[in-house]
């Protein structure tokens, strides 16, 4: 159980490292574009497209990691009034619903990615990027999140502690 | 049976394609005796862009959509033909190219579980700028915002400095002088009131790409014969409306642009157009390499053009 | 009104799912899926296709990109000396103003609104910098969070603004004029906020702790030195936009680069700190972006239900007088703002409400400014209010409390709207002067 938790959290952190890299690359691409346009009157011609892929990858690849750090917010009206078994039951219910929801999204993103591969769909820009790549990152991020929600659910059922303390920076 | 459909369209309610779609909806309501009622969602109100609508219609997420075909060029290269630069400079040519490519559109859409209903052209794109862009010297090093890969290749070959920007960033960049000009139709520029930042429009009839209205095949197959007939009748009516709109719309736009102090540069020299055509050859040969049936399509286009 | 029946179902679903304590983004997605199932009887195949399509479309938009980058810039400021210096520098400046450092929220958001086009980015960036500082110094929490939620939404009214660009494209009015028209109303609302803080703090001196610092002559000299980093940062980002070097959407990357260079020059940046700011930004922006993506799916569901369009049509049928129309439209937009995000509100209602407004004699530019204020009000109303989500994520204070703290600022925006309706030139004067 502990081993499973550790492995899943390691996967989430790895995915978050990819998300962080995406953010750095987005900033870099925009700065490069500005330099090209302002000093050389040219362009990479794919800025909005690539930065778009970056935001999608950055968001979905970081989902599991943000969940574990307690950054994905929720309305605490009910949870704050509960503790012990009652709280764990509600938590498990929320996790199970989210797990089901994520499964739906994984299935329909899988259909999209598989179709993009089969049809050879590319973007319409000069770069003609195969669309399964950016959408594949979304799918991958969803799978990592699915695993992390499963780990969360199991923790509620077996009442074991989380691998990290929730994020508390900036508490007022 | 009573049918209630949604129609998705990325472009604003006043755009030519929203008007054509509205015409289709009205005609369909009349032709089906009110049996088929369609709600339009212009301005991407349902959240779909043209590129998404291909699968959204095929999968039945929406029943009908009006989509810019250039956005589908990554799905099948045939959808690029109407955006190829300087291939069809007149309205008559645009129509001939449409007739020649229609069977290919129908086939690709049918393979993806949808039915081609009709297509209407965008007003021809030209060069907005702060001087007449009517010679190879005049466009040299001018920073022009383009909207697709073809425009980028063609303008780069012509010696200009194409810049790709999102439409939302285009006006702020014009305001601050980050770019000098815009490749778009008179209509597109007028809608954004580009005359506040630009003084000249040079008519080069760069391209008049198509907008296709398409519907889900399962929904279509579920219609009665009378209803299918109503759909065909309404499609015909809307298509005629859309093509008829073209020339009037250009005249209206020019009048409005002049009223706002713009100079419209027409009748540019044939040498200039020939040089631009030469600059466009790369994007046309790129397309030919991607689309195996291009020779047959272009031969059909040429014969229709000569009729 | 039959049109309100689906609205009731959606409202109940939101309260059930979010009340259960599920993650907000998952709750919104479940509301979208359930309402399409219950009201329209769609099957899961169709719903899944719709949801995946819209989620990918929205997740990969260029307009969303400024959010993670501005949040990263905020992290860099927050985790280095720049934020301490900012407060140390400002303290003597606002010393004699009742409310003292509470005004940094309003001032900070107004300034930051001039570089950021979104409300979520404004609230998140300024909030990251101010919330901890204000708490440590013992300022009244209700005023600190409320003013931040309210002022964060100025990001939409003061140019550049994503909502205004969307409005300009749909309504076919000049985006430059719209931008110019937003400036004075934005400053007016900022002024109303500051006045409110002054009044509350005069009535309750305990809301703002005594500074206890007597500023010496040397102290005043230090102000410039302390404020220099943040002023340099703002100047470079603003300068990049207004000189045309960067587009408003690109300004966020310039902000990140400048903040990094500044912290290197100030000898504050270590690799460890760099990673901390980066991972902090990834987590916060993941939270904000995923909620925005879920809200886009919910908006699409509302579009399929024809909800905004049906209600707007019902309003059209009432044949109201101009001011009557304005009042009814305001109620309509406030209700829409409870559940929908900004751009969706504009996109779904505009085809019906704009012709009504123009027919009633309202200037389309003026109506754009009015609509942006309505959208701003929706940012701070529960259950779906982005500034509330951002601040909950940032501070851990429950959304209901933040909404309560924000309520006075909601009414101040309503007051601003009334003033704007009586004196439309507050919006229309500047574009007339600039563009004739
Ligand atoms: Na702004
Ligand atoms: Na709200």
PDB file of C-alpha atoms in Angstrom, chain A residues 31-100:
ATOM      1  CA  UNK A  31      10.670  35.702 -26.000  1.00  0.00           C
ATOM      2  CA  UNK A  32      12.269  34.141 -29.089  1.00  0.00           C
ATOM      3  CA  UNK A  33       9.270  35.233 -31.193  1.00  0.00           C
ATOM      4  CA  UNK A  34       9.517  38.800 -29.864  1.00  0.00           C
ATOM      5  CA  UNK A  35      13.208  38.954 -30.746  1.00  0.00           C
ATOM      6  CA  UNK A  36      12.580  37.506 -34.221  1.00  0.00           C
ATOM      7  CA  UNK A  37       9.724  39.885 -34.955  1.00  0.00           C
ATOM      8  CA  UNK A  38      11.246  43.037 -33.519  1.00  0.00           C
ATOM      9  CA  UNK A  39      14.849  42.702 -34.658  1.00  0.00           C
ATOM     10  CA  UNK A  40      14.615  40.460 -37.705  1.00  0.00           C
ATOM     11  CA  UNK A  41      11.067  41.153 -39.007  1.00  0.00           C
ATOM     12  CA  UNK A  42      10.346  37.449 -39.110  1.00  0.00           C
ATOM     13  CA  UNK A  43       8.432  34.929 -37.039  1.00  0.00           C
ATOM     14  CA  UNK A  44       8.359  31.295 -35.973  1.00  0.00           C
ATOM     15  CA  UNK A  45       4.876  31.247 -37.570  1.00  0.00           C
ATOM     16  CA  UNK A  46       3.651  28.780 -34.968  1.00  0.00           C
ATOM     17  CA  UNK A  47       3.633  30.809 -31.731  1.00  0.00           C
ATOM     18  CA  UNK A  48      -0.054  30.701 -30.825  1.00  0.00           C
ATOM     19  CA  UNK A  49      -0.249  27.055 -31.862  1.00  0.00           C
ATOM     20  CA  UNK A  50       2.747  25.863 -29.830  1.00  0.00           C
ATOM     21  CA  UNK A  51       1.955  27.962 -26.783  1.00  0.00           C
ATOM     22  CA  UNK A  52      -1.560  26.486 -26.947  1.00  0.00           C
ATOM     23  CA  UNK A  53      -0.079  22.973 -26.787  1.00  0.00           C
ATOM     24  CA  UNK A  54       2.067  24.178 -23.903  1.00  0.00           C
ATOM     25  CA  UNK A  55      -0.882  25.403 -21.806  1.00  0.00           C
ATOM     26  CA  UNK A  56      -2.796  22.170 -22.366  1.00  0.00           C
ATOM     27  CA  UNK A  57       0.211  20.008 -21.450  1.00  0.00           C
ATOM     28  CA  UNK A  58       1.100  22.221 -18.486  1.00  0.00           C
ATOM     29  CA  UNK A  59      -2.430  22.028 -17.065  1.00  0.00           C
ATOM     30  CA  UNK A  60      -3.173  18.337 -17.535  1.00  0.00           C
ATOM     31  CA  UNK A  61       0.289  16.970 -16.716  1.00  0.00           C
ATOM     32  CA  UNK A  62       0.241  18.847 -13.393  1.00  0.00           C
ATOM     33  CA  UNK A  63      -3.207  17.623 -12.282  1.00  0.00           C
ATOM     34  CA  UNK A  64      -2.087  14.674 -10.148  1.00  0.00           C
ATOM     35  CA  UNK A  65       0.708  16.642  -8.524  1.00  0.00           C
ATOM     36  CA  UNK A  66      -1.590  19.583  -7.725  1.00  0.00           C
ATOM     37  CA  UNK A  67      -4.165  17.211  -6.251  1.00  0.00           C
ATOM     38  CA  UNK A  68      -1.604  15.712  -3.864  1.00  0.00           C
ATOM     39  CA  UNK A  69      -0.441  19.157  -2.803  1.00  0.00           C
ATOM     40  CA  UNK A  70      -4.012  20.158  -2.008  1.00  0.00           C
ATOM     41  CA  UNK A  71      -3.998  22.915  -4.633  1.00  0.00           C
ATOM     42  CA  UNK A  72      -7.126  21.770  -6.470  1.00  0.00           C
ATOM     43  CA  UNK A  73      -9.725  23.656  -4.502  1.00  0.00           C
ATOM     44  CA  UNK A  74     -13.035  22.379  -3.203  1.00  0.00           C
ATOM     45  CA  UNK A  75     -15.942  23.818  -1.242  1.00  0.00           C
ATOM     46  CA  UNK A  76     -15.350  22.824   2.367  1.00  0.00           C
ATOM     47  CA  UNK A  77     -18.829  23.483   3.743  1.00  0.00           C
ATOM     48  CA  UNK A  78     -19.603  19.831   4.469  1.00  0.00           C
ATOM     49  CA  UNK A  79     -16.068  18.462   4.923  1.00  0.00           C
ATOM     50  CA  UNK A  80     -15.182  21.014   7.583  1.00  0.00           C
ATOM     51  CA  UNK A  81     -18.038  19.737   9.759  1.00  0.00           C
ATOM     52  CA  UNK A  82     -16.988  16.099   9.545  1.00  0.00           C
ATOM     53  CA  UNK A  83     -14.195  13.994  10.971  1.00  0.00           C
ATOM     54  CA  UNK A  84     -13.254  10.350  11.416  1.00  0.00           C
ATOM     55  CA  UNK A  85     -15.215   7.773   9.474  1.00  0.00           C
ATOM     56  CA  UNK A  86     -17.855  10.254   8.290  1.00  0.00           C
ATOM     57  CA  UNK A  87     -15.247  12.415   6.649  1.00  0.00           C
ATOM     58  CA  UNK A  88     -13.556   9.435   5.066  1.00  0.00           C
ATOM     59  CA  UNK A  89     -16.856   8.235   3.608  1.00  0.00           C
ATOM     60  CA  UNK A  90     -17.558  11.627   1.992  1.00  0.00           C
ATOM     61  CA  UNK A  91     -13.948  11.914   0.809  1.00  0.00           C
ATOM     62  CA  UNK A  92     -14.133   8.433  -0.698  1.00  0.00           C
ATOM     63  CA  UNK A  93     -17.417   9.344  -2.417  1.00  0.00           C
ATOM     64  CA  UNK A  94     -15.860  12.476  -3.941  1.00  0.00           C
ATOM     65  CA  UNK A  95     -12.800  10.516  -5.064  1.00  0.00           C
ATOM     66  CA  UNK A  96     -14.933   7.750  -6.588  1.00  0.00           C
ATOM     67  CA  UNK A  97     -17.032  10.288  -8.533  1.00  0.00           C
ATOM     68  CA  UNK A  98     -13.883  12.008  -9.779  1.00  0.00           C
ATOM     69  CA  UNK A  99     -12.385   8.659 -10.728  1.00  0.00           C
ATOM     70  CA  UNK A 100     -15.465   7.847 -12.802  1.00  0.00           C
TER      71      UNK A 100
END
